[in-house]
Coordinates of C-alpha atoms in Angstrom, one line a residue:
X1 CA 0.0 0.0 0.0
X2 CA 1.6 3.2 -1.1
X3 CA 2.0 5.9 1.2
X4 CA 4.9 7.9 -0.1
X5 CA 4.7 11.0 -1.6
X6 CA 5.5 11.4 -5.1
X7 CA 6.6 14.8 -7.3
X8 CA 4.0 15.8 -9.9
X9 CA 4.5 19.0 -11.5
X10 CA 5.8 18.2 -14.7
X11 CA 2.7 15.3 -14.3
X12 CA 0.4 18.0 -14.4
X13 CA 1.8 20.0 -17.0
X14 CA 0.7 17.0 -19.8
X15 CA -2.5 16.4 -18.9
X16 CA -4.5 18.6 -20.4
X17 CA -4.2 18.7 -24.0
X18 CA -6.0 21.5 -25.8
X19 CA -6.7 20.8 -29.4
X20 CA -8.8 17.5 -27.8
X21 CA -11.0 20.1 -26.4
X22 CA -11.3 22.7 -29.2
X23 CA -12.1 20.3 -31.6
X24 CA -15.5 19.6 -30.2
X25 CA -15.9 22.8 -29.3
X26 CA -18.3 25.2 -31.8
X27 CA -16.9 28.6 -31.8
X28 CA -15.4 30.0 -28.2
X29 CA -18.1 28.8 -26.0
X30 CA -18.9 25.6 -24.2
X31 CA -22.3 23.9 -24.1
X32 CA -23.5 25.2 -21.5
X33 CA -25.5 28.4 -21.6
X34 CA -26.0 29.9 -18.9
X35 CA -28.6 32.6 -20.1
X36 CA -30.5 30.0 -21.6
X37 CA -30.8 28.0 -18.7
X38 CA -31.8 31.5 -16.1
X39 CA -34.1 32.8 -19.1
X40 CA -35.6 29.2 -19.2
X41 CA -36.2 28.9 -15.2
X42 CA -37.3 32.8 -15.4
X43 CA -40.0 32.4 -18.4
X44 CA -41.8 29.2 -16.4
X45 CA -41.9 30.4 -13.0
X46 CA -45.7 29.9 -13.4
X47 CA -46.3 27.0 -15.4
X48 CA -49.7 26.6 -17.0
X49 CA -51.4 22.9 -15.5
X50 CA -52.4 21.9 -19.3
X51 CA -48.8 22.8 -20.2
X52 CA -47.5 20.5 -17.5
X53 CA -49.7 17.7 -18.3
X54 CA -48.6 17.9 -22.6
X55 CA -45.2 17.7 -20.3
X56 CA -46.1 14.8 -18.9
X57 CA -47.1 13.0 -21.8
X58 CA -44.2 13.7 -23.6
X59 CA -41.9 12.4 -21.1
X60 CA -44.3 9.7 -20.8
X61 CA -43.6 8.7 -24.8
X62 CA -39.9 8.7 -24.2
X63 CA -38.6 12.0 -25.3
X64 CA -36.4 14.4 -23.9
X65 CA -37.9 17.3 -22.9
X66 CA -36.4 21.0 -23.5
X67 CA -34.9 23.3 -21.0
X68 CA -38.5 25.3 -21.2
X69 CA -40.6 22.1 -20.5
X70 CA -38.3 21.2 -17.5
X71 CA -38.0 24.9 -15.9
X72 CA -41.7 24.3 -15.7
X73 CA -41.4 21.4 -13.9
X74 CA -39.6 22.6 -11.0
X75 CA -41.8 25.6 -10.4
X76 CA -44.7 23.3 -10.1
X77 CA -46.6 24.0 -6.7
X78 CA -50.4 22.5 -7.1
X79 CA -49.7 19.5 -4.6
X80 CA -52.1 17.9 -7.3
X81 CA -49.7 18.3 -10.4
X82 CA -46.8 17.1 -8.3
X83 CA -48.5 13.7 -7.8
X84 CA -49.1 13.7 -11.1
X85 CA -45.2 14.4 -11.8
X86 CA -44.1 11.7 -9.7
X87 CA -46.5 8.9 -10.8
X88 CA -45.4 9.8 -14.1
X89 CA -41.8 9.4 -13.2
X90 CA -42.5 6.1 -11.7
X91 CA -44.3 4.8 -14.4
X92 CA -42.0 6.1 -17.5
X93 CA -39.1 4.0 -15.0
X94 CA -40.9 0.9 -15.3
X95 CA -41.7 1.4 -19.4
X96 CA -37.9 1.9 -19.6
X97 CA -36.1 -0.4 -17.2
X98 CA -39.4 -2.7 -15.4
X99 CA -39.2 -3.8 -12.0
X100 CA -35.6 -3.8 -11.2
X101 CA -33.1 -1.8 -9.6
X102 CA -29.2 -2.9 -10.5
X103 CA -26.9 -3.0 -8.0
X104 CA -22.9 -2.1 -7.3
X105 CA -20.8 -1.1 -5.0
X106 CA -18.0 1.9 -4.8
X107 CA -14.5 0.4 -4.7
X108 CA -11.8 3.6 -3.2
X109 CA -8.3 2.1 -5.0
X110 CA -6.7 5.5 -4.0
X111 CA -7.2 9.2 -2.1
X112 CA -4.2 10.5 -3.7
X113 CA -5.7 13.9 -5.7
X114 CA -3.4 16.6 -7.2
X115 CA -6.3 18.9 -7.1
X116 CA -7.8 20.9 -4.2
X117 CA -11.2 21.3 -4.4
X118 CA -12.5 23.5 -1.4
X119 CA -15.5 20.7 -1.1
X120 CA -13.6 17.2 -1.2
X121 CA -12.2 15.5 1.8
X122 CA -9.4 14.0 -0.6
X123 CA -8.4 18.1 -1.7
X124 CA -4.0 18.2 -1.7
X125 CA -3.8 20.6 1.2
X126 CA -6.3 18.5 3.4
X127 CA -3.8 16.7 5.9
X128 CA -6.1 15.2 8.3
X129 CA -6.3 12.4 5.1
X130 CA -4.4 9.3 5.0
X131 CA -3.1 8.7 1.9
X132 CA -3.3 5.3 0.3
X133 CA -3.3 3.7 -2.7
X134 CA -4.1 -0.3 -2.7
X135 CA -1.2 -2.2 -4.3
X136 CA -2.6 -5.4 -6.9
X137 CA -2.7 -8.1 -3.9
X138 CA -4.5 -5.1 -1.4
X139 CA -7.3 -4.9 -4.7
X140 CA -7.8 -8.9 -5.0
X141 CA -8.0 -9.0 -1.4
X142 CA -10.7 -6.3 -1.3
X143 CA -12.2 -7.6 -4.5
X144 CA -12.7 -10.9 -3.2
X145 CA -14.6 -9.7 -0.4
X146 CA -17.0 -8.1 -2.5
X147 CA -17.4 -10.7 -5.1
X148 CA -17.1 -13.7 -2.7
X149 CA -18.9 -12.8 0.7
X150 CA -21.1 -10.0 -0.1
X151 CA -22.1 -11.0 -3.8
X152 CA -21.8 -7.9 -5.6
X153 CA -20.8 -8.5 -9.5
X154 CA -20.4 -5.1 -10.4
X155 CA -17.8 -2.4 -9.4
X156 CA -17.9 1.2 -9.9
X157 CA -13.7 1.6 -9.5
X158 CA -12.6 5.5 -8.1
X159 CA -9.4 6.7 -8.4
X160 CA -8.0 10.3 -7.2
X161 CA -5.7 12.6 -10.0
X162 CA -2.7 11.5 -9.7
X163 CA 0.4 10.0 -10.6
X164 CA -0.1 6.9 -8.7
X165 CA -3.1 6.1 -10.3
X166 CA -2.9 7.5 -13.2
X167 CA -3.7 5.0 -16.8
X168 CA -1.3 2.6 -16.2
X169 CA -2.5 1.9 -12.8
X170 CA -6.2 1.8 -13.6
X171 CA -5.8 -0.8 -16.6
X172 CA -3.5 -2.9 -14.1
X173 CA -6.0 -2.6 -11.4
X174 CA -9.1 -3.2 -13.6
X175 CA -7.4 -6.5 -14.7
X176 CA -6.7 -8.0 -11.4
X177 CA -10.2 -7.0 -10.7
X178 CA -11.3 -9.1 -13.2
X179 CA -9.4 -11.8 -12.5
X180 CA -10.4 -12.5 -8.8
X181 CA -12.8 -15.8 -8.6
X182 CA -14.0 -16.8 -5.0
X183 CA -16.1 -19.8 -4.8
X184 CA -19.4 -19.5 -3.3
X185 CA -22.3 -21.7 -1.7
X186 CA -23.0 -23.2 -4.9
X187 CA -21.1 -21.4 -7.6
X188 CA -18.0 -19.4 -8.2
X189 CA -17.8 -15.5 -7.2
X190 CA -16.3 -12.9 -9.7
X191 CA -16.9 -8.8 -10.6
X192 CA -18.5 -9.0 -14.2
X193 CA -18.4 -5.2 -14.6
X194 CA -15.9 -2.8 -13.9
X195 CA -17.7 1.0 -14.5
X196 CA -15.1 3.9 -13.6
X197 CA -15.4 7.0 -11.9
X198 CA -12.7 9.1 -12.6
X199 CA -10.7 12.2 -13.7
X200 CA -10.9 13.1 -17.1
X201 CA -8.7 11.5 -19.5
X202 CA -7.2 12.0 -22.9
X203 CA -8.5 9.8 -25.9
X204 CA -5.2 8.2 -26.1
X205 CA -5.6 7.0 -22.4
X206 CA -9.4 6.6 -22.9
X207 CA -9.1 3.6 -25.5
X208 CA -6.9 2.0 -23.0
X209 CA -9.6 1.6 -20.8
X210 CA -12.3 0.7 -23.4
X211 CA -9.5 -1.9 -24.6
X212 CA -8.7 -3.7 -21.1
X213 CA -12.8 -3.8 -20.5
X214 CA -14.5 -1.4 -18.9
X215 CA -18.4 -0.8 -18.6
X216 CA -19.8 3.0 -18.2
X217 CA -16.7 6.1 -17.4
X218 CA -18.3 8.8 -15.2
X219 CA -16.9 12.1 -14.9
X220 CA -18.7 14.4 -12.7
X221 CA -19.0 18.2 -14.0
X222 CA -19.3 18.9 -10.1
X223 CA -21.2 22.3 -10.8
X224 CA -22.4 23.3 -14.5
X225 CA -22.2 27.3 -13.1
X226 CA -19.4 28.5 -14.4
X227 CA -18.6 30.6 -11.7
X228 CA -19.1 28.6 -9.0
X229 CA -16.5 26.0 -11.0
X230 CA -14.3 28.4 -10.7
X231 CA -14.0 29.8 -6.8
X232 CA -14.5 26.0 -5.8
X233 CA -11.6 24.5 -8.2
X234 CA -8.3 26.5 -8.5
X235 CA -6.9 27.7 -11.3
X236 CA -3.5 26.2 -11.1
X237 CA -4.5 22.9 -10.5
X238 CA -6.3 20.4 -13.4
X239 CA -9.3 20.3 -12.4
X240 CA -9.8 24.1 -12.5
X241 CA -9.8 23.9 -16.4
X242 CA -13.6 23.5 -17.0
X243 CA -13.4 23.0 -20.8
X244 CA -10.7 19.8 -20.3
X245 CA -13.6 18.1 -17.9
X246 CA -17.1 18.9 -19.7
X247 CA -16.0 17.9 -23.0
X248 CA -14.8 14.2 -21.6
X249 CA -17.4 12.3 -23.1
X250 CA -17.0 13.4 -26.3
X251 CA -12.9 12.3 -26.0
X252 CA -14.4 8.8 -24.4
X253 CA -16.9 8.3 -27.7
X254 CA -13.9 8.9 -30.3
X255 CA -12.3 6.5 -27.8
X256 CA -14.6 3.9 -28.5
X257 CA -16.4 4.1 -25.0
X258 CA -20.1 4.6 -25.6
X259 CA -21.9 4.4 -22.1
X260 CA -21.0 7.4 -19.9
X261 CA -22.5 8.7 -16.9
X262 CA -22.9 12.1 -15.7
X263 CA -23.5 13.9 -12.6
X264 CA -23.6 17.0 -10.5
X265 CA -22.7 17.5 -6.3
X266 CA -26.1 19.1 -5.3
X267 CA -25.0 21.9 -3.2
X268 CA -22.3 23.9 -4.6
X269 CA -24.9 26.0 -6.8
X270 CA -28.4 26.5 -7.4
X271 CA -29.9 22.9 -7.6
X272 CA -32.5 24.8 -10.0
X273 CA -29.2 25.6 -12.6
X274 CA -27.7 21.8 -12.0
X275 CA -31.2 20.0 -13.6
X276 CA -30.8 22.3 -16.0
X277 CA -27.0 21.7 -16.6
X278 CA -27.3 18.3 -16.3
X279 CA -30.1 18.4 -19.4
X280 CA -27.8 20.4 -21.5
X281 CA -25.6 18.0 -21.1
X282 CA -27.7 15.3 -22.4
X283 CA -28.8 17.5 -24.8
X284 CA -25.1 18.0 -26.2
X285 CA -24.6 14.2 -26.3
X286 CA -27.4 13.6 -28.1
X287 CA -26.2 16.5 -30.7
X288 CA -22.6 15.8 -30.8
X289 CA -22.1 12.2 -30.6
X290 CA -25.7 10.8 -31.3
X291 CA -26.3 9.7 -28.1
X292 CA -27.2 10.4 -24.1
X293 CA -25.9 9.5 -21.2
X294 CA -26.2 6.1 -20.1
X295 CA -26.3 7.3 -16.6
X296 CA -27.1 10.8 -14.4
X297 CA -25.7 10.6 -10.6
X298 CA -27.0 13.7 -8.2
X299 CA -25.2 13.4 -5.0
X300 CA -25.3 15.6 -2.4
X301 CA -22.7 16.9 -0.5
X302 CA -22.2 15.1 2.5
X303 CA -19.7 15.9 5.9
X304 CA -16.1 14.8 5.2
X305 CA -13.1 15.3 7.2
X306 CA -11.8 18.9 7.9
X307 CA -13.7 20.1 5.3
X308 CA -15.3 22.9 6.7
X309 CA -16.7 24.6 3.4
X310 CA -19.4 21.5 3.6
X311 CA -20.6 22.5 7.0
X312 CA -20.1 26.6 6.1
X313 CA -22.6 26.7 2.5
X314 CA -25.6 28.3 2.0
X315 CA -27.3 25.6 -0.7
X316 CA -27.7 23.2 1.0
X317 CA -30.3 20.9 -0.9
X318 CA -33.3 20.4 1.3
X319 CA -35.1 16.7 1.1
X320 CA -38.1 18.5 -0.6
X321 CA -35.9 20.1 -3.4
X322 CA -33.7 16.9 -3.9
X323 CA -36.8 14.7 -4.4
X324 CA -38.2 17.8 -7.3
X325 CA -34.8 17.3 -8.7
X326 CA -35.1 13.4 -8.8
X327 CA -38.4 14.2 -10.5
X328 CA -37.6 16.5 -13.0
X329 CA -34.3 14.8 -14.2
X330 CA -36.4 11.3 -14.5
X331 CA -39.0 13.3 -16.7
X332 CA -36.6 15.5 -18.3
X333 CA -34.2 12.5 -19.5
X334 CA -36.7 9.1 -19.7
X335 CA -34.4 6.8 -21.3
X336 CA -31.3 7.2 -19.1
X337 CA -30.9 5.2 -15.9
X338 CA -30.6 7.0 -12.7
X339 CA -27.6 6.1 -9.8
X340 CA -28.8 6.9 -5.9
X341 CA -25.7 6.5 -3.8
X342 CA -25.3 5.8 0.1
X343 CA -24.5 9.0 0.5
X344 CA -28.1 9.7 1.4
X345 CA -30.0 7.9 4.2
X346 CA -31.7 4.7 3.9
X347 CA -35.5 6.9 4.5
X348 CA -34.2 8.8 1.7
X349 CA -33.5 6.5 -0.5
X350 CA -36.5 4.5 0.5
X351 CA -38.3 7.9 -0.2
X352 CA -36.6 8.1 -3.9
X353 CA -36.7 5.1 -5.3
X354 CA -40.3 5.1 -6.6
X355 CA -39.5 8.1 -8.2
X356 CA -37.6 6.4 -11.3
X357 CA -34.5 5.2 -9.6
X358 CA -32.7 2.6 -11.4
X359 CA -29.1 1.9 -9.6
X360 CA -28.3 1.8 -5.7
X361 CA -25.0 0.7 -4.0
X362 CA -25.3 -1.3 -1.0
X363 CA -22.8 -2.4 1.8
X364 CA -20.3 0.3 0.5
X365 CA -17.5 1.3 1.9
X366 CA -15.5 4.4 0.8
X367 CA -12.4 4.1 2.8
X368 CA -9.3 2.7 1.1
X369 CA -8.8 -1.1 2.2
X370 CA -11.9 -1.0 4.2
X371 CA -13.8 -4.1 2.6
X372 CA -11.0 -6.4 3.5
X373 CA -10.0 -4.8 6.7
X374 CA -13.8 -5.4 8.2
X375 CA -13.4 -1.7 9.2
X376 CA -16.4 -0.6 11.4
X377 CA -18.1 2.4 9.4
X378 CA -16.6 5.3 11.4
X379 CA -17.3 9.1 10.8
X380 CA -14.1 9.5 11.7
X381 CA -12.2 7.5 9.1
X382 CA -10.0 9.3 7.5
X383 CA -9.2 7.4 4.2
X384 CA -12.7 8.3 2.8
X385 CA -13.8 11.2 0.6
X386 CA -16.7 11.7 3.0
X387 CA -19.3 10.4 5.6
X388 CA -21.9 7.5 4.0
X389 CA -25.6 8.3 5.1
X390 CA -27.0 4.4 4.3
X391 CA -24.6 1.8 6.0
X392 CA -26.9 -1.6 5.4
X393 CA -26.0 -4.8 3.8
X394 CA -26.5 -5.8 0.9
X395 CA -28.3 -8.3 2.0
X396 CA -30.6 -6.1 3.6
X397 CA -31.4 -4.1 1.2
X398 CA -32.7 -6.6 -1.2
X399 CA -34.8 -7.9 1.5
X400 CA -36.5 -5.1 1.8
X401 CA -36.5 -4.8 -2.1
X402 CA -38.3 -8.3 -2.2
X403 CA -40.5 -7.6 0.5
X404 CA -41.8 -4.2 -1.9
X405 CA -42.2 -6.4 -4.8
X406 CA -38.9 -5.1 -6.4
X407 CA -36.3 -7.5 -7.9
X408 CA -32.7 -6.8 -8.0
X409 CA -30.5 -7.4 -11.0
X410 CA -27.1 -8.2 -11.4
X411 CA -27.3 -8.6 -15.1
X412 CA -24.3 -7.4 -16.9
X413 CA -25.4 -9.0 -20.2
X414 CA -25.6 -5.9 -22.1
X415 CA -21.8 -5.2 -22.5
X416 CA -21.1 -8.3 -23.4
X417 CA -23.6 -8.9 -26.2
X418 CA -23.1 -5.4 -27.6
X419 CA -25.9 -3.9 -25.7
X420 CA -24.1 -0.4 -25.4
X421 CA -23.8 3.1 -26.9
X422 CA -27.1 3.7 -29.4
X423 CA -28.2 0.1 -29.4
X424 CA -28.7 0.6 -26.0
X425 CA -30.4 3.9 -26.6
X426 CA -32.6 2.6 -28.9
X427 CA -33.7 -0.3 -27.4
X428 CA -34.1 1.8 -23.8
X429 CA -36.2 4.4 -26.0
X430 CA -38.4 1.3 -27.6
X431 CA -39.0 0.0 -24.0
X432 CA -37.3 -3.5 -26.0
X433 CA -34.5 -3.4 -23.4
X434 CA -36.3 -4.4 -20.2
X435 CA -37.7 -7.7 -21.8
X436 CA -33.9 -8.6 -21.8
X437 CA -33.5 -6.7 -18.2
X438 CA -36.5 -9.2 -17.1
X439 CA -35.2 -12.2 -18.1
X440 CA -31.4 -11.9 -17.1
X441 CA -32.3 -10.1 -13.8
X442 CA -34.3 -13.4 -13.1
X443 CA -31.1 -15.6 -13.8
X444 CA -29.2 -13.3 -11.7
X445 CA -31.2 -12.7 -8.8
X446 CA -31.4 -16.6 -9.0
X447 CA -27.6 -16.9 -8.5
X448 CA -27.7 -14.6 -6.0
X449 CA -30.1 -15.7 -4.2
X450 CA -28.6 -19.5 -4.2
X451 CA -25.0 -18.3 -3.3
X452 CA -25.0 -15.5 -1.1
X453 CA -28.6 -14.7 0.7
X454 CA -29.7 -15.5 4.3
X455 CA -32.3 -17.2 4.9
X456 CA -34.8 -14.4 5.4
X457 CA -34.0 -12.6 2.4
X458 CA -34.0 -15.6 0.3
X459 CA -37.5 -16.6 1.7
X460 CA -38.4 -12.9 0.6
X461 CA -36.8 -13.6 -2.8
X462 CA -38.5 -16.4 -3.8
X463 CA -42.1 -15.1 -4.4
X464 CA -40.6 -12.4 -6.6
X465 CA -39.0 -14.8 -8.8
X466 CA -42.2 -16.5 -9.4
X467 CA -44.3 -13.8 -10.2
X468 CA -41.1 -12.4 -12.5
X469 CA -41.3 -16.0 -14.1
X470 CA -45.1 -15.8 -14.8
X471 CA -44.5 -12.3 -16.0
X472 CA -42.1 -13.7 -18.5
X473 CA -44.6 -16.5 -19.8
X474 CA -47.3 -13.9 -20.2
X475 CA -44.9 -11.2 -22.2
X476 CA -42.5 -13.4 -24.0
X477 CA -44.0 -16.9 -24.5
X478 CA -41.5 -17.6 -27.1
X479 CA -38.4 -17.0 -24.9
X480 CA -39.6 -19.5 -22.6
X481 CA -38.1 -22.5 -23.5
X482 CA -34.6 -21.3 -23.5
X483 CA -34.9 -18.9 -20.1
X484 CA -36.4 -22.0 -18.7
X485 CA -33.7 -24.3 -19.3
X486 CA -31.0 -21.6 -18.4
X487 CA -32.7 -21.2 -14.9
X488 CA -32.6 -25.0 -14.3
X489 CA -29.0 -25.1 -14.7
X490 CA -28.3 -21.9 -12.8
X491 CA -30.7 -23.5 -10.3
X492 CA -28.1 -26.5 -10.9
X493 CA -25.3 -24.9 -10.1
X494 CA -23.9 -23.1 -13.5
X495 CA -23.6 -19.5 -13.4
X496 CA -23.2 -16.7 -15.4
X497 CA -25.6 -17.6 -18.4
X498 CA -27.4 -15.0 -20.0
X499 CA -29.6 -13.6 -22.9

């Protein structure tokens, strides 16, 4: 486990590489509009009810809606309407994705960060943070925890900016990941998907990481407002360069890497501004590159060691705003799925997730080394970016999934069948794509289930997949024979077979 420092001026100097920003760039401006979106929020304060219900049905048919037609959904305030919002959002979830929520968890592989972002617990000049970055043994050791007790098969992998983990690092680290097998109850444990959170990257680096196998790259915009961007990121460090980070996705699509998520840390601007940001952005994917975003994250801030600015700002997102927000964004963007991290409370997140929520994490752990360390979840820990708000297990959290009549996927058929970029898309948009969801979320969950549940939650489970089954004979009669005899021999003891 590294703990030394290491020099990385000249590092910095090369990362940001200009002409792979200009060339997406038309004229001297970025995407993002900032008079468009305040003239869009100003111009709907008041929003007409008919207007909001042609809204509705729009969202409701798949589109994406403008910035107009989603300023008027945040100014809603007949209590009626809002219903009428959120049932909406509900429903256009199940259209798109049916009655699943996918599951992951974070894996920390190092809090080493160049940058110094007044916000983050892992900022340069915050020395209250241990440094660490997990050597290749450290990552199998974590990994097959998470694969081989807890049952998770997909990984979203985080690294800081920095030397230590810069590309190199990653594609070695991604590799051991997925080479870690752990046998299980009846079966064999591995991490089937490997999604990244990271620091933007150059193209050149970026088609390493589609190359060694990697599922959706997220790179957060933080704050869309460009001034805000600016007094929270300095200028001297990389991440202060807004240009080099907005324009990622377009780098990672040249690069071959077609699903990318997006996302915005409610509480450094007006939440009002991020929905819209985070719909321009959308917007310019669809332009630019022909497609959305295969995700949209929202977290909030959340405490994190000697981090004061956290405790000290003024926009704070209130529960009632952050749930509009949810609302809007599922409307506003209908095909795209929808990530609600453990950064907010379990209520919350119980609270949310009829509202069009697609992916949760569950028995996370943010500090570095803490899966395989059996670390109690301490607020003081200081290897961790911040404070979690929604500490259960895994295994409770798809109990009380079951128990709702919800069942939870681990399908990560999509990538490798070709399921990605504007096949995706299209199928998402057609509603085609939850027939597969349905039928490889029942495989999954079967696995799951068999190798890793108590036997509480598995006596919750079991109803679920029955009524999924006879779901599947009423909606796709002719898959029936083949998903049939797949879930015999999962049943048997084979695993990872899919549609």
């Amino acid at each position: 486990m590294l703990s030394q420092p290491v020099r990385t001026e000249s590092w910095q100097q090369r990362k940001i590489r200009s002409d792979e920003i200009q060339r997406f760039m038309q004229g001297d401006r970025d995407f993002i509009d900032e008079g468009a979106i305040t003239k869009a929020l100003a111009a709907n304060y008041h929003p007409d009810p008919v207007y909001i219900r042609e809204i509705i049905a729009k969202s409701l048919s798949i589109e994406t809606l403008t910035l107009d037609e989603a300023a008027a959904l945040v100014h809603v305030d007949d209590p009626d309407l809002v219903a009428e919002m959120e049932a909406a959002a509900g429903e256009i979830k199940r259209r798109v994705y049916d009655n699943r929520i996918v599951t992951f968890a974070p894996l920390y592989l190092s809090n080493y960060c160049v940058n110094n972002c007044r916000y983050c617990g892992f900022r340069r000049e915050n020395k209250a943070i241990r440094r660490l970055t997990l050597s290749m043994d450290e990552i199998r050791r974590e990994v097959a925890v998470l694969c081989g007790q807890i049952g998770h098969k997909r990984l979203i992998v985080v690294y800081g900016e920095h030397p230590v983990s810069d590309i190199d690092y990653m594609v070695e680290s991604i590799r051991t990941i997925y080479d870690v097998q752990v046998p299980t109850k009846k079966g064999v444990g591995c991490i089937r998907r490997v999604n990244v959170n990271a620091a933007p990257l150059c193209i050149e680096d970026l088609k390493r990481l589609h190359e060694v196998g990697i599922g959706t790259f997220q790179v957060f915009q933080e704050t869309y407002h460009h001034a805000t961007y600016a007094r929270l990121h300095p200028a001297d460090t990389i991440k202060g360069h807004y240009p080099w980070r907005l324009y990622c996705m377009h780098r990672a699509f040249e690069a071959g890497v077609d699903d990318f998520g997006i996302g915005a840390l409610f509480g450094l601007a007006d939440w009002r501004f991020e929905t819209l940001g985070l719909l321009s952005h959308a917007h310019e994917l669809e332009r630019a590159v022909g497609i959305g975003p295969h995700t949209i994250s929202f977290p909030r801030l959340e405490p994190a060691e000697n981090t004061p600015f956290i405790q000290d700002t003024r926009l704070r997102v209130a529960d009632a705003d952050f749930r509009r927000a949810v609302t809007v964004l599922r409307l506003a963007v209908p095909y795209t799925g929808m990530i609600l991290t453990a950064r907010e409370s379990a209520d919350t997140r119980r609270a949310l997730m009829p509202l069009g929520i697609t992916q949760i994490d569950a028995s996370s752990r943010i500090g570095v080394g803490a899966y395989a360390d059996g670390s109690a979840l301490d607020d003081q820990d200081n290897r961790q970016q911040f404070v979690l708000g929604d500490t259960r297990s895994l295994d409770t959290v798809i109990r009380e999934l079951a128990e709702a009549g919800t069942i939870t996927s681990f399908c990560t058929a999509g990538y490798r069948c070709g399921r990605t970029g504007k096949r995706i898309m299209d199928l998402l948009r057609s509603g085609k794509e939850g027939r597969f969801c349905k039928l490889n979320a029942v495989l999954t969950f079967r696995e799951w289930l068999d190798d890793f549940a108590t036997e509480e939650t598995a006596a919750a489970g079991e109803p679920v997949i029955q009524r999924e089954i006879e779901a599947i004979s009423r909606q796709q009669p002719q898959s029936m024979d083949l998903f049939m005899d797949y879930y015999r021999r999962i049943a048997a003891g084979e695993r990872d077979l899919y549609l």
